[in-house]
Each structure stands twice: as C-alpha cells, then as structure tokens.
Amino acid sequence: MASRTFRVWRGNADKGDFQTFQVEVDTGMVVLDVLHRIQAREAGDLAVRWNCKAGKCGSCSMEINGKPRLSCMTRMNSFGPDETITVQPLKTFPVIKDLVCDVSWNYKQNKRIARFKPKPRDPDGNYRMFQEDVDRVQEFRKCIECFLCQDVCHVLRDRDRKDAFVGPRFMIRLAGLEMNPLDTDDRIPAIRKEFGSGMCNITRCCTEVCPEHINITDNGIIPLKERVVDRYYDPLAMLGRKLFGIGKRR
Ligand code: SF4
Ligand code: SF4
Ligand code: FES
C-alpha cells in the first residue's frame, strides 16, 4: 500500500476548484477504485459516473492528468511513484457536478442520423455481404459511446462548433451506415452539409484517445471526406452521374 496525492475537481456549472486528497492505494487499483475510496472515506458526496468497471459502458470518461481517459481502465501503476494525479470532468461538455458532465448533446446528434434503410432481401430471404464489408462496418460498431473522441476534438472543444460539426463519434456512425452495402440511403449530402465533414482537418487526436482502438480518422472520416469530394468536386464523377445516373458510390 502506498499513499498517493489526488487533485479532484469539485463543483458545478457555476463554480468549482480542485480539492486535494491523500489516499492509500493498493496494488492493482485503477483510478476509478481510488475515486471510490475517496467517496467511501473522505467525500461521500463526490459525483462520479460509472457502471461496468470493465471498459465497456463508456460512462467513466474524465480527464486524467490532462488526457481524456476511462478511469476504470487507467491503472495506478501507469503513473510515476511520486506523481500527483489530477482528475477533472470532460471539458467539452457542461459540468453537472464534480466529475459528471451533461453529454446529452451527443444523444441529440445520434437522433439526427437517418436510420439504416436496407435494400430488399435476396429471393431466398437472406441478406448477403462480402466479408470485407462486414469487417469494415464491424470496426465502427465497437464504439462504447464514451465520448472521449468528442471531448478531444478541437472543433468541438476549442472552437465550440457544435453547431457545424457532429464530431468523430458520429462521423464513424455515419461511416458505418454509408459503407454498408445493404443501406440504400444516400447520406453524402447530409454528411457534407448538416454533419459538417469539412470541419475535420484530420489531426487524428480522436483516434489517439479511442479506448476501442477504432481507426476513426483513417478508416472512417477520410473515406467519407473522399466520397464528398467525389460527389461535389470531381468533375469526371459528376459528369458520369449526369450521363449514366451513377448514384451512391461504393
Ligand atoms: S481528426 Fe477530425 S474529428 Fe478527429 S479530432 Fe481531429 S478534427 Fe476532430
Ligand atoms: S469512437 Fe472511440 S472514443 Fe469515440 S465514443 Fe466511440 S469508443 Fe469512445
Ligand atoms: S465504468 Fe464502464 S467503461 Fe468505465
């Protein structure tokens, strides 16, 4: 057992500050365990959101020593023995209390995305896809909605352009639909205009923080941006569509 210094942000939407705790930490603990120990021993009213403690529910997102991370997957032995651990709520979303934010903006974005519109089944009643298409879409479906990527994206975080860009989490949801060969909806106009694909300048910060290791930028956002360019800025593709009615690009 070792004593560690934790600085935990306490407050609400109006005001707040860091409170320092000296905590006894056992071998094998993660940051969420230490926060629970602080709740149990020193600050019973400390607000922390969590559910699974297994890196799968996406609830325990916070900023730990300045990096967006899941507190249940951040092991205490990943810090230096004398390092102070500073814990604060996600910066991109409004604080409700202590480490708990209001992330409801994200759920509103989710509702704006038109649902999957599958083409008719094959005559034998089945749907068929190539395995490579299944694999491609499957990667995007690993998302646990932790919103760490939304938190780190500078378009939402520093520029506060939530009015213009839906953010990386929803770009990959759109990618999962747009790249699904069974989906019949033409999503490119909305990806460009309503969801703001042009706002992303491919910094890859979102990919770096994703706990599910989804290659958000290279596998999701860049292919969507390419499809937008093909549709709106590639003169040959535009001519092809006019002459031959070529629609959704695969
Ligand atoms: S790559 Fe795009 S979506 Fe990801 S953090 Fe950078 S600007 Fe945001
Ligand atoms: S894409 Fe990754 S970082 Fe973003 S919400 Fe999903 S799991 Fe979290
Ligand atoms: S508590 Fe579920 S991901 Fe951390």
mmCIF file of C-alpha atoms and ligand atoms in Angstrom:
data_model
loop_
_atom_site.group_PDB
_atom_site.id
_atom_site.type_symbol
_atom_site.label_atom_id
_atom_site.label_comp_id
_atom_site.label_asym_id
_atom_site.label_seq_id
_atom_site.Cartn_x
_atom_site.Cartn_y
_atom_site.Cartn_z
ATOM 1 C CA MET A 1 0.000 0.000 0.000
ATOM 2 C CA ALA A 2 1.281 3.497 -0.870
ATOM 3 C CA SER A 3 -0.005 6.980 -0.223
ATOM 4 C CA ARG A 4 -0.827 8.972 -3.373
ATOM 5 C CA THR A 5 -1.871 12.575 -3.946
ATOM 6 C CA PHE A 6 -5.073 13.121 -5.918
ATOM 7 C CA ARG A 7 -6.358 16.502 -7.069
ATOM 8 C CA VAL A 8 -10.037 16.137 -7.866
ATOM 9 C CA TRP A 9 -12.166 18.861 -9.416
ATOM 10 C CA ARG A 10 -15.229 19.588 -7.275
ATOM 11 C CA GLY A 11 -18.014 21.936 -8.202
ATOM 12 C CA ASN A 12 -20.947 22.546 -10.504
ATOM 13 C CA ALA A 13 -21.819 24.565 -13.612
ATOM 14 C CA ASP A 14 -21.345 27.858 -11.751
ATOM 15 C CA LYS A 15 -18.102 27.366 -9.851
ATOM 16 C CA GLY A 16 -15.582 24.831 -8.737
ATOM 17 C CA ASP A 17 -11.991 24.131 -7.782
ATOM 18 C CA PHE A 18 -9.578 21.298 -7.167
ATOM 19 C CA GLN A 19 -9.633 19.517 -3.808
ATOM 20 C CA THR A 20 -6.561 17.568 -2.739
ATOM 21 C CA PHE A 21 -6.813 14.116 -1.169
ATOM 22 C CA GLN A 22 -4.083 11.886 0.217
ATOM 23 C CA VAL A 23 -5.199 8.324 -0.472
ATOM 24 C CA GLU A 24 -3.844 4.889 0.401
ATOM 25 C CA VAL A 25 -3.640 2.932 -2.855
ATOM 26 C CA ASP A 26 -3.464 -0.873 -3.067
ATOM 27 C CA THR A 27 -1.683 -2.893 -5.730
ATOM 28 C CA GLY A 28 -3.836 -3.389 -8.833
ATOM 29 C CA MET A 29 -6.073 -0.369 -8.303
ATOM 30 C CA VAL A 30 -7.328 1.772 -11.172
ATOM 31 C CA VAL A 31 -8.190 5.480 -10.922
ATOM 32 C CA LEU A 32 -11.899 4.680 -10.505
ATOM 33 C CA ASP A 33 -11.083 2.489 -7.464
ATOM 34 C CA VAL A 34 -9.241 5.404 -5.879
ATOM 35 C CA LEU A 35 -12.180 7.737 -6.510
ATOM 36 C CA HIS A 36 -14.466 5.197 -4.851
ATOM 37 C CA ARG A 37 -12.093 5.070 -1.883
ATOM 38 C CA ILE A 38 -12.233 8.865 -1.633
ATOM 39 C CA GLN A 39 -16.047 8.633 -1.745
ATOM 40 C CA ALA A 40 -16.062 5.969 0.976
ATOM 41 C CA ARG A 41 -13.617 7.632 3.351
ATOM 42 C CA GLU A 42 -13.500 11.374 2.776
ATOM 43 C CA ALA A 43 -16.079 12.788 0.377
ATOM 44 C CA GLY A 44 -19.309 10.797 0.305
ATOM 45 C CA ASP A 45 -20.908 13.363 -1.978
ATOM 46 C CA LEU A 46 -18.239 13.159 -4.714
ATOM 47 C CA ALA A 47 -20.106 12.680 -8.017
ATOM 48 C CA VAL A 48 -18.606 10.107 -10.412
ATOM 49 C CA ARG A 49 -20.433 8.344 -13.227
ATOM 50 C CA TRP A 50 -19.633 4.673 -13.833
ATOM 51 C CA ASN A 51 -21.351 1.371 -14.498
ATOM 52 C CA CYS A 52 -19.326 -1.608 -15.687
ATOM 53 C CA LYS A 53 -15.773 -1.080 -14.390
ATOM 54 C CA ALA A 54 -14.707 -3.118 -17.400
ATOM 55 C CA GLY A 55 -14.139 -0.547 -20.149
ATOM 56 C CA LYS A 56 -17.394 -1.396 -21.881
ATOM 57 C CA CYS A 57 -20.139 1.016 -20.791
ATOM 58 C CA GLY A 58 -18.323 4.259 -21.644
ATOM 59 C CA SER A 59 -19.629 6.019 -18.506
ATOM 60 C CA CYS A 60 -16.463 6.760 -16.518
ATOM 61 C CA SER A 61 -14.844 9.171 -19.012
ATOM 62 C CA MET A 62 -12.861 12.027 -17.469
ATOM 63 C CA GLU A 63 -9.599 13.903 -17.944
ATOM 64 C CA ILE A 64 -6.721 12.364 -16.015
ATOM 65 C CA ASN A 65 -3.514 14.384 -15.942
ATOM 66 C CA GLY A 66 -4.849 16.328 -18.899
ATOM 67 C CA LYS A 67 -5.753 13.341 -21.098
ATOM 68 C CA PRO A 68 -9.282 12.113 -21.855
ATOM 69 C CA ARG A 69 -9.420 8.550 -20.482
ATOM 70 C CA LEU A 70 -11.661 5.887 -18.981
ATOM 71 C CA SER A 71 -10.986 5.967 -15.244
ATOM 72 C CA CYS A 72 -11.786 2.258 -14.892
ATOM 73 C CA MET A 73 -9.074 1.365 -17.410
ATOM 74 C CA THR A 74 -6.369 3.695 -16.110
ATOM 75 C CA ARG A 75 -4.119 1.684 -13.846
ATOM 76 C CA MET A 76 -2.443 3.402 -10.925
ATOM 77 C CA ASN A 77 0.880 1.756 -11.773
ATOM 78 C CA SER A 78 0.922 3.675 -15.062
ATOM 79 C CA PHE A 79 1.907 6.797 -13.066
ATOM 80 C CA GLY A 80 5.278 7.594 -11.538
ATOM 81 C CA PRO A 81 5.569 6.786 -7.790
ATOM 82 C CA ASP A 82 5.560 10.463 -6.762
ATOM 83 C CA GLU A 83 3.281 11.752 -9.500
ATOM 84 C CA THR A 84 0.240 13.765 -8.432
ATOM 85 C CA ILE A 85 -2.875 12.574 -10.236
ATOM 86 C CA THR A 86 -5.203 15.331 -11.356
ATOM 87 C CA VAL A 87 -8.751 14.342 -12.270
ATOM 88 C CA GLN A 88 -11.294 16.645 -13.857
ATOM 89 C CA PRO A 89 -14.501 16.384 -15.916
ATOM 90 C CA LEU A 90 -14.575 16.373 -19.721
ATOM 91 C CA LYS A 91 -14.026 19.935 -20.841
ATOM 92 C CA THR A 92 -16.175 19.866 -23.975
ATOM 93 C CA PHE A 93 -19.480 19.283 -22.187
ATOM 94 C CA PRO A 94 -21.166 21.218 -19.374
ATOM 95 C CA VAL A 95 -20.475 20.039 -15.826
ATOM 96 C CA ILE A 96 -23.405 18.845 -13.744
ATOM 97 C CA LYS A 97 -21.461 18.068 -10.559
ATOM 98 C CA ASP A 98 -17.806 17.226 -9.837
ATOM 99 C CA LEU A 99 -16.705 14.666 -12.461
ATOM 100 C CA VAL A 100 -20.133 14.222 -14.059
ATOM 101 C CA CYS A 101 -20.937 16.064 -17.294
ATOM 102 C CA ASP A 102 -24.076 16.571 -19.299
ATOM 103 C CA VAL A 103 -23.361 14.660 -22.516
ATOM 104 C CA SER A 104 -26.933 14.835 -23.823
ATOM 105 C CA TRP A 105 -25.844 16.910 -26.849
ATOM 106 C CA ASN A 106 -24.338 13.692 -28.194
ATOM 107 C CA TYR A 107 -27.602 11.783 -27.956
ATOM 108 C CA LYS A 108 -29.318 14.588 -29.842
ATOM 109 C CA GLN A 109 -26.774 14.213 -32.663
ATOM 110 C CA ASN A 110 -27.422 10.488 -32.750
ATOM 111 C CA LYS A 111 -31.128 11.112 -33.307
ATOM 112 C CA ARG A 112 -30.381 13.363 -36.297
ATOM 113 C CA ILE A 113 -28.854 10.472 -38.247
ATOM 114 C CA ALA A 114 -31.346 8.727 -40.537
ATOM 115 C CA ARG A 115 -31.742 5.098 -39.565
ATOM 116 C CA PHE A 116 -30.461 2.101 -41.567
ATOM 117 C CA LYS A 117 -32.578 1.613 -44.705
ATOM 118 C CA PRO A 118 -31.845 -1.894 -46.013
ATOM 119 C CA LYS A 119 -32.460 -2.925 -49.603
ATOM 120 C CA PRO A 120 -34.914 -5.838 -50.219
ATOM 121 C CA ARG A 121 -33.735 -9.304 -49.231
ATOM 122 C CA ASP A 122 -32.448 -11.781 -51.819
ATOM 123 C CA PRO A 123 -35.076 -14.179 -53.259
ATOM 124 C CA ASP A 124 -34.122 -16.821 -50.669
ATOM 125 C CA GLY A 125 -34.943 -14.359 -47.867
ATOM 126 C CA ASN A 126 -31.351 -13.612 -46.862
ATOM 127 C CA TYR A 127 -29.105 -10.581 -46.961
ATOM 128 C CA ARG A 128 -25.603 -11.070 -48.371
ATOM 129 C CA MET A 129 -22.445 -9.030 -47.829
ATOM 130 C CA PHE A 130 -18.795 -9.623 -48.632
ATOM 131 C CA GLN A 131 -16.787 -10.454 -45.518
ATOM 132 C CA GLU A 132 -14.557 -7.405 -46.066
ATOM 133 C CA ASP A 133 -17.652 -5.173 -45.935
ATOM 134 C CA VAL A 134 -18.765 -6.883 -42.714
ATOM 135 C CA ASP A 135 -15.310 -6.356 -41.171
ATOM 136 C CA ARG A 136 -15.200 -2.711 -42.192
ATOM 137 C CA VAL A 137 -18.567 -1.877 -40.655
ATOM 138 C CA GLN A 138 -17.850 -4.038 -37.606
ATOM 139 C CA GLU A 139 -14.929 -1.847 -36.574
ATOM 140 C CA PHE A 140 -17.227 1.154 -36.227
ATOM 141 C CA ARG A 141 -19.749 -0.843 -34.203
ATOM 142 C CA LYS A 142 -17.203 -1.375 -31.422
ATOM 143 C CA CYS A 143 -17.910 2.174 -30.190
ATOM 144 C CA ILE A 144 -18.901 2.273 -26.495
ATOM 145 C CA GLU A 145 -20.038 5.916 -26.637
ATOM 146 C CA CYS A 146 -17.525 7.126 -24.079
ATOM 147 C CA PHE A 147 -17.286 10.449 -25.972
ATOM 148 C CA LEU A 148 -13.555 10.762 -25.308
ATOM 149 C CA CYS A 149 -13.106 11.451 -29.022
ATOM 150 C CA GLN A 150 -15.791 14.142 -28.868
ATOM 151 C CA ASP A 151 -14.010 15.657 -25.864
ATOM 152 C CA VAL A 152 -10.611 15.872 -27.542
ATOM 153 C CA CYS A 153 -11.761 17.077 -30.976
ATOM 154 C CA HIS A 154 -10.628 20.701 -31.228
ATOM 155 C CA VAL A 155 -13.576 21.624 -33.461
ATOM 156 C CA LEU A 156 -15.930 20.883 -30.560
ATOM 157 C CA ARG A 157 -13.565 21.564 -27.656
ATOM 158 C CA ASP A 158 -11.675 24.752 -28.545
ATOM 159 C CA ARG A 159 -13.754 26.204 -31.344
ATOM 160 C CA ASP A 160 -17.083 25.121 -29.851
ATOM 161 C CA ARG A 161 -18.534 24.495 -33.323
ATOM 162 C CA LYS A 162 -21.179 22.056 -32.147
ATOM 163 C CA ASP A 163 -23.494 23.965 -34.467
ATOM 164 C CA ALA A 164 -21.463 22.903 -37.524
ATOM 165 C CA PHE A 165 -19.795 19.552 -36.809
ATOM 166 C CA VAL A 166 -21.309 16.380 -35.398
ATOM 167 C CA GLY A 167 -17.939 15.118 -34.112
ATOM 168 C CA PRO A 168 -15.852 11.970 -34.644
ATOM 169 C CA ARG A 169 -18.142 9.545 -32.787
ATOM 170 C CA PHE A 170 -20.992 10.333 -35.151
ATOM 171 C CA MET A 171 -18.793 10.506 -38.220
ATOM 172 C CA ILE A 172 -17.996 6.848 -37.608
ATOM 173 C CA ARG A 173 -21.662 6.029 -37.076
ATOM 174 C CA LEU A 174 -22.323 7.687 -40.429
ATOM 175 C CA ALA A 175 -19.382 5.789 -41.941
ATOM 176 C CA GLY A 176 -20.816 2.500 -40.676
ATOM 177 C CA LEU A 177 -24.076 3.240 -42.488
ATOM 178 C CA GLU A 178 -22.603 4.802 -45.625
ATOM 179 C CA MET A 179 -20.145 1.910 -46.100
ATOM 180 C CA ASN A 180 -22.760 -0.754 -45.500
ATOM 181 C CA PRO A 181 -23.652 -2.128 -48.950
ATOM 182 C CA LEU A 182 -27.148 -3.080 -47.748
ATOM 183 C CA ASP A 183 -28.019 0.516 -46.860
ATOM 184 C CA THR A 184 -29.921 2.372 -49.569
ATOM 185 C CA ASP A 185 -29.935 5.885 -48.140
ATOM 186 C CA ASP A 186 -27.834 8.498 -49.929
ATOM 187 C CA ARG A 187 -26.036 10.019 -46.946
ATOM 188 C CA ILE A 188 -23.363 12.054 -48.703
ATOM 189 C CA PRO A 189 -25.285 15.382 -48.935
ATOM 190 C CA ALA A 190 -26.031 15.337 -45.188
ATOM 191 C CA ILE A 191 -22.500 14.195 -44.280
ATOM 192 C CA ARG A 192 -21.187 17.241 -46.094
ATOM 193 C CA LYS A 193 -23.737 19.839 -45.061
ATOM 194 C CA GLU A 194 -25.651 19.016 -41.893
ATOM 195 C CA PHE A 195 -22.948 16.913 -40.257
ATOM 196 C CA GLY A 196 -20.015 19.114 -41.346
ATOM 197 C CA SER A 197 -17.402 16.660 -42.673
ATOM 198 C CA GLY A 198 -15.350 19.606 -43.975
ATOM 199 C CA MET A 199 -14.764 20.876 -40.430
ATOM 200 C CA CYS A 200 -12.446 17.965 -39.618
ATOM 201 C CA ASN A 201 -8.845 18.687 -40.529
ATOM 202 C CA ILE A 202 -7.559 15.178 -39.830
ATOM 203 C CA THR A 203 -5.472 15.858 -36.752
ATOM 204 C CA ARG A 204 -6.131 12.243 -35.591
ATOM 205 C CA CYS A 205 -6.463 13.298 -31.923
ATOM 206 C CA CYS A 206 -9.770 11.393 -31.776
ATOM 207 C CA THR A 207 -8.137 8.160 -32.953
ATOM 208 C CA GLU A 208 -5.392 8.506 -30.334
ATOM 209 C CA VAL A 209 -7.813 8.568 -27.386
ATOM 210 C CA CYS A 210 -10.306 5.902 -28.519
ATOM 211 C CA PRO A 211 -10.280 3.076 -25.929
ATOM 212 C CA GLU A 212 -11.714 0.672 -28.512
ATOM 213 C CA HIS A 213 -8.825 1.439 -30.889
ATOM 214 C CA ILE A 214 -11.176 2.351 -33.705
ATOM 215 C CA ASN A 215 -9.220 3.948 -36.520
ATOM 216 C CA ILE A 216 -11.701 6.821 -36.562
ATOM 217 C CA THR A 217 -9.827 9.135 -38.895
ATOM 218 C CA ASP A 218 -8.194 6.878 -41.462
ATOM 219 C CA ASN A 219 -10.929 4.248 -41.755
ATOM 220 C CA GLY A 220 -13.985 6.416 -41.106
ATOM 221 C CA ILE A 221 -13.627 10.138 -41.636
ATOM 222 C CA ILE A 222 -11.129 10.225 -44.524
ATOM 223 C CA PRO A 223 -13.154 7.796 -46.707
ATOM 224 C CA LEU A 224 -16.269 9.888 -46.033
ATOM 225 C CA LYS A 225 -14.411 13.059 -46.998
ATOM 226 C CA GLU A 226 -13.259 11.317 -50.196
ATOM 227 C CA ARG A 227 -16.831 10.405 -51.061
ATOM 228 C CA VAL A 228 -17.881 14.024 -50.538
ATOM 229 C CA VAL A 229 -15.054 15.197 -52.817
ATOM 230 C CA ASP A 230 -16.034 12.631 -55.480
ATOM 231 C CA ARG A 231 -19.627 13.802 -55.346
ATOM 232 C CA TYR A 232 -19.176 17.545 -55.239
ATOM 233 C CA TYR A 233 -15.729 18.364 -56.542
ATOM 234 C CA ASP A 234 -14.680 15.633 -59.005
ATOM 235 C CA PRO A 235 -15.793 16.822 -62.471
ATOM 236 C CA LEU A 236 -15.488 13.355 -64.079
ATOM 237 C CA ALA A 237 -17.589 11.690 -61.400
ATOM 238 C CA MET A 238 -20.149 14.491 -61.660
ATOM 239 C CA LEU A 239 -20.339 14.017 -65.447
ATOM 240 C CA GLY A 240 -20.674 10.233 -65.001
ATOM 241 C CA ARG A 241 -23.596 10.716 -62.663
ATOM 242 C CA LYS A 242 -25.281 13.111 -65.060
ATOM 243 C CA LEU A 243 -24.812 10.873 -68.100
ATOM 244 C CA PHE A 244 -25.310 7.447 -66.557
ATOM 245 C CA GLY A 245 -27.195 8.189 -63.353
ATOM 246 C CA ILE A 246 -24.480 6.694 -61.165
ATOM 247 C CA GLY A 247 -25.721 7.191 -57.643
ATOM 248 C CA LYS A 248 -24.271 6.145 -54.327
ATOM 249 C CA ARG A 249 -20.570 5.343 -54.527
ATOM 250 C CA ARG A 250 -19.383 2.034 -53.095
HETATM 251 S S1 SF4 B 1 -9.301 14.110 -36.835
HETATM 252 FE FE1 SF4 B 1 -11.088 15.418 -37.191
HETATM 253 S S2 SF4 B 1 -12.686 14.588 -35.883
HETATM 254 FE FE2 SF4 B 1 -10.725 13.733 -35.142
HETATM 255 S S3 SF4 B 1 -10.060 15.158 -33.540
HETATM 256 FE FE3 SF4 B 1 -9.121 15.875 -35.447
HETATM 257 S S4 SF4 B 1 -10.553 17.406 -36.284
HETATM 258 FE FE4 SF4 B 1 -11.687 16.213 -34.720
HETATM 259 S S1 SF4 B 2 -15.305 6.232 -31.223
HETATM 260 FE FE1 SF4 B 2 -13.986 5.506 -29.554
HETATM 261 S S2 SF4 B 2 -13.547 7.368 -28.368
HETATM 262 FE FE2 SF4 B 2 -15.274 7.850 -29.670
HETATM 263 S S3 SF4 B 2 -17.083 7.461 -28.421
HETATM 264 FE FE3 SF4 B 2 -16.659 5.568 -29.579
HETATM 265 S S4 SF4 B 2 -15.367 4.326 -28.268
HETATM 266 FE FE4 SF4 B 2 -15.337 6.406 -27.419
HETATM 267 S S1 FES B 3 -17.149 2.060 -15.807
HETATM 268 FE FE1 FES B 3 -17.805 1.301 -17.750
HETATM 269 S S2 FES B 3 -16.240 1.977 -19.104
HETATM 270 FE FE2 FES B 3 -15.517 2.572 -17.142
#
